[in-house]
Amino acid sequence: LNTADQHHDLDTFVHYAQSSGLDPGTTIFVGTAFEYTVMAVLSAIGMSLTRSGGRLDAGIDIRGTWIPPATSKTVPARPPVNIYVSCKSYNSKRKTGPSILRELVGTVNATPRDVDAFGILAAAQPCTKETRQRLAMSTAALGFMCV
Protein backbone atom coordinates (compact mmCIF):
# COMPACT_ATOMS: atom_id res chain seq x y z
CA LEU A 1 0.00 0.00 0.00
CA ASN A 2 1.32 3.41 -0.99
CA THR A 3 1.97 5.59 2.09
CA ALA A 4 0.34 8.56 0.33
CA ASP A 5 -2.93 6.60 0.37
CA GLN A 6 -2.77 6.66 4.17
CA HIS A 7 -2.75 10.45 4.63
CA HIS A 8 -4.19 13.50 2.86
CA ASP A 9 -3.73 16.40 5.28
CA LEU A 10 -1.61 17.33 8.30
CA ASP A 11 -3.84 15.57 10.84
CA THR A 12 -3.95 12.27 8.95
CA PHE A 13 -0.21 12.49 8.27
CA VAL A 14 0.63 13.00 11.95
CA HIS A 15 -1.62 10.04 12.84
CA TYR A 16 0.11 7.93 10.15
CA ALA A 17 3.56 9.00 11.39
CA GLN A 18 2.72 8.12 14.99
CA SER A 19 1.21 4.74 14.12
CA SER A 20 4.09 3.79 11.83
CA GLY A 21 6.84 5.01 14.16
CA LEU A 22 8.11 7.72 11.79
CA ASP A 23 10.55 9.89 13.74
CA PRO A 24 9.38 13.56 13.80
CA GLY A 25 13.01 14.62 13.44
CA THR A 26 13.48 13.07 10.00
CA THR A 27 13.54 15.14 6.83
CA ILE A 28 10.63 13.05 5.51
CA PHE A 29 8.44 14.00 8.48
CA VAL A 30 9.47 17.67 8.51
CA GLY A 31 9.11 18.06 4.74
CA THR A 32 5.75 16.28 4.49
CA ALA A 33 4.32 18.20 7.47
CA PHE A 34 5.47 21.46 5.86
CA GLU A 35 3.87 20.52 2.53
CA TYR A 36 0.54 19.84 4.24
CA THR A 37 0.82 23.12 6.16
CA VAL A 38 1.40 25.07 2.93
CA MET A 39 -1.46 23.19 1.29
CA ALA A 40 -3.80 24.20 4.13
CA VAL A 41 -2.81 27.87 3.86
CA LEU A 42 -3.40 27.95 0.10
CA SER A 43 -6.62 25.92 0.34
CA ALA A 44 -7.97 28.57 2.70
CA ILE A 45 -7.96 31.08 -0.18
CA GLY A 46 -9.83 28.73 -2.47
CA MET A 47 -7.16 26.66 -4.18
CA SER A 48 -8.01 23.02 -4.90
CA LEU A 49 -4.74 21.18 -4.24
CA THR A 50 -3.19 17.74 -4.02
CA ARG A 51 0.16 16.87 -2.48
CA SER A 52 2.44 15.29 -5.05
CA GLY A 53 5.69 15.48 -3.08
CA GLY A 54 8.13 12.64 -2.95
CA ARG A 55 11.40 11.51 -4.47
CA LEU A 56 10.13 11.70 -8.06
CA ASP A 57 8.08 14.90 -7.83
CA ALA A 58 10.32 16.88 -10.25
CA GLY A 59 10.50 19.68 -7.68
CA ILE A 60 6.73 20.17 -7.50
CA ASP A 61 5.30 19.18 -4.12
CA ILE A 62 1.73 20.42 -4.52
CA ARG A 63 -0.39 20.68 -7.67
CA GLY A 64 -3.87 21.90 -8.31
CA THR A 65 -6.09 24.61 -9.67
CA TRP A 66 -7.46 27.94 -8.56
CA ILE A 67 -10.25 30.05 -9.92
CA PRO A 68 -9.32 33.63 -9.07
CA PRO A 69 -12.34 35.46 -7.66
CA ALA A 70 -14.07 38.20 -9.61
CA THR A 71 -12.56 41.56 -8.75
CA SER A 72 -15.89 43.35 -9.01
CA LYS A 73 -19.46 42.81 -10.15
CA THR A 74 -18.53 44.00 -13.65
CA VAL A 75 -15.36 41.89 -13.98
CA PRO A 76 -16.18 38.17 -14.12
CA ALA A 77 -14.09 35.45 -12.52
CA ARG A 78 -11.22 34.23 -14.65
CA PRO A 79 -10.74 30.71 -15.97
CA PRO A 80 -8.94 28.21 -13.72
CA VAL A 81 -5.20 28.60 -13.19
CA ASN A 82 -2.90 25.59 -12.81
CA ILE A 83 -1.01 25.89 -9.52
CA TYR A 84 2.45 24.39 -8.97
CA VAL A 85 4.04 24.69 -5.52
CA SER A 86 7.60 23.88 -4.59
CA CYS A 87 8.13 23.60 -0.82
CA LYS A 88 11.44 24.12 0.98
CA SER A 89 11.37 23.44 4.71
CA TYR A 90 14.99 24.05 5.60
CA ASN A 91 15.81 23.49 9.24
CA SER A 92 18.57 26.06 9.12
CA LYS A 93 18.53 29.82 9.37
CA ARG A 94 19.76 30.22 5.81
CA LYS A 95 17.53 32.15 3.45
CA THR A 96 16.03 30.63 0.33
CA GLY A 97 18.39 31.19 -2.61
CA PRO A 98 17.58 31.63 -6.31
CA SER A 99 18.88 28.24 -7.48
CA ILE A 100 15.73 26.44 -6.34
CA LEU A 101 13.59 28.46 -8.73
CA ARG A 102 14.87 26.64 -11.86
CA GLU A 103 12.64 23.55 -11.68
CA LEU A 104 9.61 25.65 -10.77
CA VAL A 105 10.17 28.01 -13.72
CA GLY A 106 10.64 25.02 -16.04
CA THR A 107 7.36 23.46 -14.92
CA VAL A 108 5.37 26.68 -15.23
CA ASN A 109 6.88 27.44 -18.65
CA ALA A 110 6.10 23.90 -19.88
CA THR A 111 2.36 24.46 -19.34
CA PRO A 112 0.50 24.74 -22.67
CA ARG A 113 0.12 28.36 -23.80
CA ASP A 114 -3.67 28.24 -23.64
CA VAL A 115 -3.63 27.36 -19.93
CA ASP A 116 -2.76 29.87 -17.22
CA ALA A 117 -0.20 28.63 -14.71
CA PHE A 118 1.20 30.06 -11.50
CA GLY A 119 4.23 28.76 -9.62
CA ILE A 120 4.66 29.31 -5.91
CA LEU A 121 7.88 28.85 -3.99
CA ALA A 122 6.94 28.19 -0.36
CA ALA A 123 9.71 28.24 2.21
CA ALA A 124 10.12 28.19 5.96
CA GLN A 125 12.72 30.95 5.72
CA PRO A 126 12.61 34.34 3.96
CA CYS A 127 14.15 34.52 0.51
CA THR A 128 17.31 36.36 -0.42
CA LYS A 129 17.44 39.63 -2.33
CA GLU A 130 18.69 37.68 -5.35
CA THR A 131 15.68 35.36 -5.18
CA ARG A 132 13.31 38.35 -5.10
CA GLN A 133 15.11 39.81 -8.12
CA ARG A 134 14.83 36.53 -10.06
CA LEU A 135 11.13 36.27 -9.22
CA ALA A 136 10.59 39.82 -10.47
CA MET A 137 12.52 39.22 -13.72
CA SER A 138 10.94 35.87 -14.56
CA THR A 139 8.74 35.56 -17.63
CA ALA A 140 6.82 32.82 -15.77
CA ALA A 141 4.08 33.79 -13.30
CA LEU A 142 5.71 33.16 -9.93
CA GLY A 143 5.21 34.02 -6.30
CA PHE A 144 6.98 33.43 -3.00
CA MET A 145 5.46 32.70 0.39
CA CYS A 146 7.21 32.30 3.72
CA VAL A 147 5.31 29.92 6.02
PDB file of N, CA, C and O in Angstrom, residues 2-45:
ATOM      1  N   ASN A   2       0.587   2.170  -0.874  1.00  0.00           N
ATOM      2  CA  ASN A   2       1.322   3.414  -0.988  1.00  0.00           C
ATOM      3  C   ASN A   2       1.079   4.249   0.269  1.00  0.00           C
ATOM      4  O   ASN A   2      -0.060   4.421   0.694  1.00  0.00           O
ATOM      5  N   THR A   3       2.135   4.804   0.861  1.00  0.00           N
ATOM      6  CA  THR A   3       1.967   5.586   2.091  1.00  0.00           C
ATOM      7  C   THR A   3       1.122   6.833   1.841  1.00  0.00           C
ATOM      8  O   THR A   3       0.435   7.296   2.745  1.00  0.00           O
ATOM      9  N   ALA A   4       1.152   7.384   0.632  1.00  0.00           N
ATOM     10  CA  ALA A   4       0.344   8.562   0.329  1.00  0.00           C
ATOM     11  C   ALA A   4      -1.145   8.255   0.416  1.00  0.00           C
ATOM     12  O   ALA A   4      -1.962   9.148   0.644  1.00  0.00           O
ATOM     13  N   ASP A   5      -1.523   6.989   0.245  1.00  0.00           N
ATOM     14  CA  ASP A   5      -2.930   6.605   0.373  1.00  0.00           C
ATOM     15  C   ASP A   5      -3.383   6.635   1.833  1.00  0.00           C
ATOM     16  O   ASP A   5      -4.573   6.565   2.109  1.00  0.00           O
ATOM     17  N   GLN A   6      -2.443   6.726   2.750  1.00  0.00           N
ATOM     18  CA  GLN A   6      -2.772   6.660   4.174  1.00  0.00           C
ATOM     19  C   GLN A   6      -2.865   8.035   4.840  1.00  0.00           C
ATOM     20  O   GLN A   6      -3.138   8.117   6.028  1.00  0.00           O
ATOM     21  N   HIS A   7      -2.612   9.100   4.074  1.00  0.00           N
ATOM     22  CA  HIS A   7      -2.747  10.454   4.629  1.00  0.00           C
ATOM     23  C   HIS A   7      -3.056  11.438   3.512  1.00  0.00           C
ATOM     24  O   HIS A   7      -2.643  11.245   2.370  1.00  0.00           O
ATOM     25  N   HIS A   8      -3.802  12.501   3.857  1.00  0.00           N
ATOM     26  CA  HIS A   8      -4.194  13.496   2.859  1.00  0.00           C
ATOM     27  C   HIS A   8      -4.180  14.927   3.401  1.00  0.00           C
ATOM     28  O   HIS A   8      -4.466  15.863   2.681  1.00  0.00           O
ATOM     29  N   ASP A   9      -3.862  15.083   4.678  1.00  0.00           N
ATOM     30  CA  ASP A   9      -3.725  16.400   5.278  1.00  0.00           C
ATOM     31  C   ASP A   9      -2.810  16.265   6.498  1.00  0.00           C
ATOM     32  O   ASP A   9      -2.325  15.165   6.802  1.00  0.00           O
ATOM     33  N   LEU A  10      -2.558  17.366   7.183  1.00  0.00           N
ATOM     34  CA  LEU A  10      -1.611  17.334   8.303  1.00  0.00           C
ATOM     35  C   LEU A  10      -2.069  16.400   9.412  1.00  0.00           C
ATOM     36  O   LEU A  10      -1.273  15.619   9.938  1.00  0.00           O
ATOM     37  N   ASP A  11      -3.342  16.428   9.761  1.00  0.00           N
ATOM     38  CA  ASP A  11      -3.837  15.568  10.835  1.00  0.00           C
ATOM     39  C   ASP A  11      -3.673  14.086  10.515  1.00  0.00           C
ATOM     40  O   ASP A  11      -3.201  13.313  11.355  1.00  0.00           O
ATOM     41  N   THR A  12      -4.066  13.689   9.304  1.00  0.00           N
ATOM     42  CA  THR A  12      -3.952  12.269   8.948  1.00  0.00           C
ATOM     43  C   THR A  12      -2.486  11.863   8.792  1.00  0.00           C
ATOM     44  O   THR A  12      -2.130  10.722   9.080  1.00  0.00           O
ATOM     45  N   PHE A  13      -1.629  12.809   8.378  1.00  0.00           N
ATOM     46  CA  PHE A  13      -0.210  12.488   8.272  1.00  0.00           C
ATOM     47  C   PHE A  13       0.409  12.276   9.654  1.00  0.00           C
ATOM     48  O   PHE A  13       1.168  11.322   9.861  1.00  0.00           O
ATOM     49  N   VAL A  14       0.088  13.145  10.598  1.00  0.00           N
ATOM     50  CA  VAL A  14       0.625  13.000  11.952  1.00  0.00           C
ATOM     51  C   VAL A  14       0.158  11.673  12.554  1.00  0.00           C
ATOM     52  O   VAL A  14       0.951  10.946  13.170  1.00  0.00           O
ATOM     53  N   HIS A  15      -1.096  11.328  12.352  1.00  0.00           N
ATOM     54  CA  HIS A  15      -1.616  10.044  12.836  1.00  0.00           C
ATOM     55  C   HIS A  15      -0.852   8.881  12.182  1.00  0.00           C
ATOM     56  O   HIS A  15      -0.428   7.938  12.866  1.00  0.00           O
ATOM     57  N   TYR A  16      -0.653   8.966  10.865  1.00  0.00           N
ATOM     58  CA  TYR A  16       0.108   7.930  10.148  1.00  0.00           C
ATOM     59  C   TYR A  16       1.526   7.833  10.711  1.00  0.00           C
ATOM     60  O   TYR A  16       2.039   6.733  10.960  1.00  0.00           O
ATOM     61  N   ALA A  17       2.178   8.983  10.904  1.00  0.00           N
ATOM     62  CA  ALA A  17       3.559   8.998  11.392  1.00  0.00           C
ATOM     63  C   ALA A  17       3.658   8.360  12.776  1.00  0.00           C
ATOM     64  O   ALA A  17       4.569   7.575  13.047  1.00  0.00           O
ATOM     65  N   GLN A  18       2.710   8.685  13.642  1.00  0.00           N
ATOM     66  CA  GLN A  18       2.722   8.122  14.992  1.00  0.00           C
ATOM     67  C   GLN A  18       2.488   6.609  14.960  1.00  0.00           C
ATOM     68  O   GLN A  18       3.175   5.859  15.641  1.00  0.00           O
ATOM     69  N   SER A  19       1.532   6.172  14.154  1.00  0.00           N
ATOM     70  CA  SER A  19       1.205   4.742  14.118  1.00  0.00           C
ATOM     71  C   SER A  19       2.280   3.910  13.419  1.00  0.00           C
ATOM     72  O   SER A  19       2.428   2.722  13.698  1.00  0.00           O
ATOM     73  N   SER A  20       3.045   4.536  12.533  1.00  0.00           N
ATOM     74  CA  SER A  20       4.087   3.788  11.829  1.00  0.00           C
ATOM     75  C   SER A  20       5.464   3.961  12.459  1.00  0.00           C
ATOM     76  O   SER A  20       6.442   3.354  12.010  1.00  0.00           O
ATOM     77  N   GLY A  21       5.554   4.804  13.480  1.00  0.00           N
ATOM     78  CA  GLY A  21       6.837   5.012  14.160  1.00  0.00           C
ATOM     79  C   GLY A  21       7.780   5.942  13.417  1.00  0.00           C
ATOM     80  O   GLY A  21       8.984   5.929  13.670  1.00  0.00           O
ATOM     81  N   LEU A  22       7.268   6.771  12.521  1.00  0.00           N
ATOM     82  CA  LEU A  22       8.109   7.721  11.788  1.00  0.00           C
ATOM     83  C   LEU A  22       8.612   8.792  12.748  1.00  0.00           C
ATOM     84  O   LEU A  22       7.828   9.473  13.414  1.00  0.00           O
ATOM     85  N   ASP A  23       9.906   8.935  12.840  1.00  0.00           N
ATOM     86  CA  ASP A  23      10.549   9.889  13.738  1.00  0.00           C
ATOM     87  C   ASP A  23      10.254  11.320  13.279  1.00  0.00           C
ATOM     88  O   ASP A  23      10.550  11.669  12.138  1.00  0.00           O
ATOM     89  N   PRO A  24       9.683  12.170  14.167  1.00  0.00           N
ATOM     90  CA  PRO A  24       9.385  13.555  13.801  1.00  0.00           C
ATOM     91  C   PRO A  24      10.612  14.391  13.455  1.00  0.00           C
ATOM     92  O   PRO A  24      10.479  15.481  12.912  1.00  0.00           O
ATOM     93  N   GLY A  25      11.791  13.886  13.756  1.00  0.00           N
ATOM     94  CA  GLY A  25      13.011  14.620  13.442  1.00  0.00           C
ATOM     95  C   GLY A  25      13.560  14.350  12.057  1.00  0.00           C
ATOM     96  O   GLY A  25      14.513  15.004  11.626  1.00  0.00           O
ATOM     97  N   THR A  26      12.970  13.411  11.333  1.00  0.00           N
ATOM     98  CA  THR A  26      13.484  13.072   9.999  1.00  0.00           C
ATOM     99  C   THR A  26      13.083  14.126   8.975  1.00  0.00           C
ATOM    100  O   THR A  26      12.094  14.847   9.135  1.00  0.00           O
ATOM    101  N   THR A  27      13.865  14.199   7.907  1.00  0.00           N
ATOM    102  CA  THR A  27      13.544  15.137   6.833  1.00  0.00           C
ATOM    103  C   THR A  27      12.223  14.761   6.155  1.00  0.00           C
ATOM    104  O   THR A  27      11.495  15.641   5.696  1.00  0.00           O
ATOM    105  N   ILE A  28      11.902  13.476   6.112  1.00  0.00           N
ATOM    106  CA  ILE A  28      10.630  13.054   5.514  1.00  0.00           C
ATOM    107  C   ILE A  28       9.460  13.602   6.325  1.00  0.00           C
ATOM    108  O   ILE A  28       8.511  14.161   5.771  1.00  0.00           O
ATOM    109  N   PHE A  29       9.518  13.480   7.642  1.00  0.00           N
ATOM    110  CA  PHE A  29       8.441  13.996   8.484  1.00  0.00           C
ATOM    111  C   PHE A  29       8.337  15.515   8.362  1.00  0.00           C
ATOM    112  O   PHE A  29       7.261  16.063   8.116  1.00  0.00           O
ATOM    113  N   VAL A  30       9.462  16.204   8.536  1.00  0.00           N
ATOM    114  CA  VAL A  30       9.471  17.673   8.509  1.00  0.00           C
ATOM    115  C   VAL A  30       8.978  18.185   7.159  1.00  0.00           C
ATOM    116  O   VAL A  30       8.128  19.076   7.081  1.00  0.00           O
ATOM    117  N   GLY A  31       9.496  17.611   6.076  1.00  0.00           N
ATOM    118  CA  GLY A  31       9.110  18.056   4.735  1.00  0.00           C
ATOM    119  C   GLY A  31       7.644  17.803   4.430  1.00  0.00           C
ATOM    120  O   GLY A  31       6.943  18.676   3.911  1.00  0.00           O
ATOM    121  N   THR A  32       7.157  16.619   4.761  1.00  0.00           N
ATOM    122  CA  THR A  32       5.752  16.281   4.493  1.00  0.00           C
ATOM    123  C   THR A  32       4.823  17.139   5.336  1.00  0.00           C
ATOM    124  O   THR A  32       3.810  17.657   4.836  1.00  0.00           O
ATOM    125  N   ALA A  33       5.144  17.342   6.604  1.00  0.00           N
ATOM    126  CA  ALA A  33       4.323  18.195   7.465  1.00  0.00           C
ATOM    127  C   ALA A  33       4.288  19.629   6.924  1.00  0.00           C
ATOM    128  O   ALA A  33       3.236  20.279   6.922  1.00  0.00           O
ATOM    129  N   PHE A  34       5.418  20.108   6.437  1.00  0.00           N
ATOM    130  CA  PHE A  34       5.472  21.460   5.864  1.00  0.00           C
ATOM    131  C   PHE A  34       4.610  21.544   4.603  1.00  0.00           C
ATOM    132  O   PHE A  34       3.864  22.513   4.411  1.00  0.00           O
ATOM    133  N   GLU A  35       4.690  20.531   3.748  1.00  0.00           N
ATOM    134  CA  GLU A  35       3.874  20.520   2.527  1.00  0.00           C
ATOM    135  C   GLU A  35       2.386  20.585   2.860  1.00  0.00           C
ATOM    136  O   GLU A  35       1.630  21.344   2.236  1.00  0.00           O
ATOM    137  N   TYR A  36       1.958  19.803   3.842  1.00  0.00           N
ATOM    138  CA  TYR A  36       0.543  19.835   4.239  1.00  0.00           C
ATOM    139  C   TYR A  36       0.160  21.184   4.867  1.00  0.00           C
ATOM    140  O   TYR A  36      -0.962  21.659   4.699  1.00  0.00           O
ATOM    141  N   THR A  37       1.080  21.813   5.580  1.00  0.00           N
ATOM    142  CA  THR A  37       0.817  23.122   6.160  1.00  0.00           C
ATOM    143  C   THR A  37       0.630  24.160   5.055  1.00  0.00           C
ATOM    144  O   THR A  37      -0.321  24.954   5.086  1.00  0.00           O
ATOM    145  N   VAL A  38       1.507  24.153   4.073  1.00  0.00           N
ATOM    146  CA  VAL A  38       1.401  25.070   2.933  1.00  0.00           C
ATOM    147  C   VAL A  38       0.097  24.815   2.188  1.00  0.00           C
ATOM    148  O   VAL A  38      -0.624  25.750   1.822  1.00  0.00           O
ATOM    149  N   MET A  39      -0.228  23.554   1.983  1.00  0.00           N
ATOM    150  CA  MET A  39      -1.459  23.192   1.292  1.00  0.00           C
ATOM    151  C   MET A  39      -2.679  23.750   2.025  1.00  0.00           C
ATOM    152  O   MET A  39      -3.614  24.272   1.405  1.00  0.00           O
ATOM    153  N   ALA A  40      -2.682  23.682   3.342  1.00  0.00           N
ATOM    154  CA  ALA A  40      -3.800  24.197   4.129  1.00  0.00           C
ATOM    155  C   ALA A  40      -3.923  25.718   3.993  1.00  0.00           C
ATOM    156  O   ALA A  40      -5.033  26.255   3.864  1.00  0.00           O
ATOM    157  N   VAL A  41      -2.797  26.416   3.996  1.00  0.00           N
ATOM    158  CA  VAL A  41      -2.813  27.872   3.863  1.00  0.00           C
ATOM    159  C   VAL A  41      -3.390  28.266   2.502  1.00  0.00           C
ATOM    160  O   VAL A  41      -4.253  29.143   2.405  1.00  0.00           O
ATOM    161  N   LEU A  42      -2.926  27.611   1.441  1.00  0.00           N
ATOM    162  CA  LEU A  42      -3.400  27.955   0.099  1.00  0.00           C
ATOM    163  C   LEU A  42      -4.843  27.503  -0.137  1.00  0.00           C
ATOM    164  O   LEU A  42      -5.603  28.171  -0.844  1.00  0.00           O
ATOM    165  N   SER A  43      -5.234  26.395   0.461  1.00  0.00           N
ATOM    166  CA  SER A  43      -6.620  25.925   0.336  1.00  0.00           C
ATOM    167  C   SER A  43      -7.584  26.920   0.973  1.00  0.00           C
ATOM    168  O   SER A  43      -8.718  27.074   0.515  1.00  0.00           O
ATOM    169  N   ALA A  44      -7.123  27.605   2.000  1.00  0.00           N
ATOM    170  CA  ALA A  44      -7.969  28.574   2.699  1.00  0.00           C
ATOM    171  C   ALA A  44      -8.356  29.759   1.813  1.00  0.00           C
ATOM    172  O   ALA A  44      -9.344  30.436   2.088  1.00  0.00           O
ATOM    173  N   ILE A  45      -7.596  29.994   0.744  1.00  0.00           N
ATOM    174  CA  ILE A  45      -7.958  31.080  -0.179  1.00  0.00           C
ATOM    175  C   ILE A  45      -8.607  30.528  -1.447  1.00  0.00           C
ATOM    176  O   ILE A  45      -8.694  31.214  -2.452  1.00  0.00           O
TER     177      ILE A  45
END
